[in-house]
């Protein structure tokens, strides 16, 4: 075959090692995931803090072992739970957060977000 010569394959310089980058990539991925989760939690808390306590109220009966915080979360889920508990205590003239089972309470209520049958 005319003009054909066997060329030698190119080789890498001896002693050169490829840097291991996977620990850095893993750390970057983990840090990014943590940042996204923290921003999501912060955004949820900011959204709740800005929502006012609903003016509309409904009458509910307290179940055994139920807390005012649970009631606040169920009937006014978009509002700040601490503010809703404060409003429940104000509406019902309660001195403490402890309430006996069966006691009827006036609770701030968000139509469309709270349970359909209070």
Short mmCIF file of C-alpha atoms in Angstrom, two decimals:
data_model
loop_
_atom_site.label_atom_id
_atom_site.label_comp_id
_atom_site.label_asym_id
_atom_site.label_seq_id
_atom_site.Cartn_x
_atom_site.Cartn_y
_atom_site.Cartn_z
CA UNK A 1 0.00 0.00 0.00
CA UNK A 2 1.50 3.16 -1.13
CA UNK A 3 1.63 6.10 1.23
CA UNK A 4 0.37 4.16 4.21
CA UNK A 5 2.52 4.14 7.26
CA UNK A 6 1.86 2.70 10.61
CA UNK A 7 1.54 5.52 13.07
CA UNK A 8 2.12 4.92 16.71
CA UNK A 9 -0.84 5.71 19.00
CA UNK A 10 -0.45 8.84 21.12
CA UNK A 11 0.18 8.24 24.79
CA UNK A 12 -0.32 10.47 27.80
CA UNK A 13 2.66 11.85 29.58
CA UNK A 14 3.73 9.50 32.35
CA UNK A 15 3.06 10.51 35.94
CA UNK A 16 -0.01 12.67 35.26
CA UNK A 17 -3.03 11.69 37.35
CA UNK A 18 -6.61 12.79 36.90
CA UNK A 19 -7.84 14.74 39.90
CA UNK A 20 -10.64 13.11 41.86
CA UNK A 21 -13.57 15.55 41.74
CA UNK A 22 -16.48 13.48 42.99
CA UNK A 23 -16.13 14.53 46.68
CA UNK A 24 -16.42 18.17 45.63
CA UNK A 25 -19.38 17.43 43.40
CA UNK A 26 -21.09 15.52 46.19
CA UNK A 27 -20.49 18.37 48.65
CA UNK A 28 -21.82 20.90 46.13
CA UNK A 29 -24.96 18.82 45.49
CA UNK A 30 -25.60 18.31 49.23
CA UNK A 31 -25.07 22.01 49.94
CA UNK A 32 -27.43 23.00 47.14
CA UNK A 33 -30.11 20.62 48.37
CA UNK A 34 -29.79 21.96 51.92
CA UNK A 35 -30.06 25.53 50.66
CA UNK A 36 -33.23 24.74 48.70
CA UNK A 37 -34.85 23.07 51.72
CA UNK A 38 -33.98 25.97 54.02
CA UNK A 39 -35.32 28.54 51.55
CA UNK A 40 -38.54 26.53 51.26
CA UNK A 41 -39.02 26.45 55.02
CA UNK A 42 -38.26 30.15 55.29
CA UNK A 43 -40.74 30.98 52.54
CA UNK A 44 -43.44 28.92 54.27
CA UNK A 45 -42.89 30.70 57.58
CA UNK A 46 -42.87 34.13 55.91
CA UNK A 47 -46.11 33.34 54.10
CA UNK A 48 -47.78 32.23 57.34
CA UNK A 49 -46.54 35.22 59.31
CA UNK A 50 -48.07 37.60 56.79
CA UNK A 51 -51.53 35.99 56.81
CA UNK A 52 -53.93 37.67 59.23
CA UNK A 53 -56.03 35.79 61.75
CA UNK A 54 -59.47 35.21 60.18
CA UNK A 55 -62.32 37.36 61.46
CA UNK A 56 -64.95 34.68 60.85
CA UNK A 57 -65.40 32.21 63.73
CA UNK A 58 -67.05 28.85 64.20
CA UNK A 59 -68.05 26.91 67.32
CA UNK A 60 -66.18 23.63 67.88
CA UNK A 61 -66.09 21.04 70.65
CA UNK A 62 -62.68 20.12 72.05
CA UNK A 63 -61.80 16.43 71.83
CA UNK A 64 -59.88 14.58 74.54
CA UNK A 65 -56.16 15.38 74.31
CA UNK A 66 -56.66 18.12 71.71
CA UNK A 67 -54.65 21.33 72.08
CA UNK A 68 -55.38 24.89 71.06
CA UNK A 69 -52.44 24.70 68.62
CA UNK A 70 -54.03 21.71 66.89
CA UNK A 71 -57.33 23.58 66.61
CA UNK A 72 -55.54 26.63 65.24
CA UNK A 73 -53.72 24.53 62.65
CA UNK A 74 -56.91 22.76 61.58
CA UNK A 75 -59.29 25.72 61.34
CA UNK A 76 -56.88 28.51 60.27
CA UNK A 77 -54.04 26.68 58.48
CA UNK A 78 -52.76 29.69 56.50
CA UNK A 79 -52.38 31.92 59.57
CA UNK A 80 -49.68 32.06 62.22
CA UNK A 81 -50.57 29.38 64.79
CA UNK A 82 -49.37 31.46 67.76
CA UNK A 83 -51.59 34.38 66.76
CA UNK A 84 -54.61 32.11 66.21
CA UNK A 85 -54.12 30.51 69.66
CA UNK A 86 -53.90 33.99 71.18
CA UNK A 87 -57.18 34.91 69.41
CA UNK A 88 -58.91 31.69 70.61
CA UNK A 89 -57.90 32.47 74.20
CA UNK A 90 -59.17 36.04 73.78
CA UNK A 91 -62.51 34.97 72.23
CA UNK A 92 -63.18 32.42 74.97
CA UNK A 93 -61.71 34.26 77.99
CA UNK A 94 -59.21 31.47 78.68
CA UNK A 95 -56.41 32.01 81.19
CA UNK A 96 -54.33 29.06 79.99
CA UNK A 97 -53.93 26.86 76.94
CA UNK A 98 -55.32 23.83 78.82
CA UNK A 99 -58.95 23.16 77.95
CA UNK A 100 -61.14 20.29 79.15
CA UNK A 101 -62.58 17.85 76.60
CA UNK A 102 -66.10 18.65 75.42
CA UNK A 103 -65.78 22.40 76.03
CA UNK A 104 -67.31 24.40 73.15
CA UNK A 105 -64.90 27.05 71.83
CA UNK A 106 -65.21 29.89 69.34
CA UNK A 107 -62.35 29.42 66.86
CA UNK A 108 -61.19 31.61 63.93
CA UNK A 109 -62.20 29.84 60.75
CA UNK A 110 -60.90 30.11 57.16
CA UNK A 111 -63.56 28.96 54.72
CA UNK A 112 -62.10 26.78 51.98
CA UNK A 113 -58.97 25.93 53.99
CA UNK A 114 -60.52 24.55 57.18
CA UNK A 115 -62.47 21.28 57.55
CA UNK A 116 -65.81 21.39 55.76
CA UNK A 117 -67.84 20.28 58.79
CA UNK A 118 -66.62 22.15 61.88
#
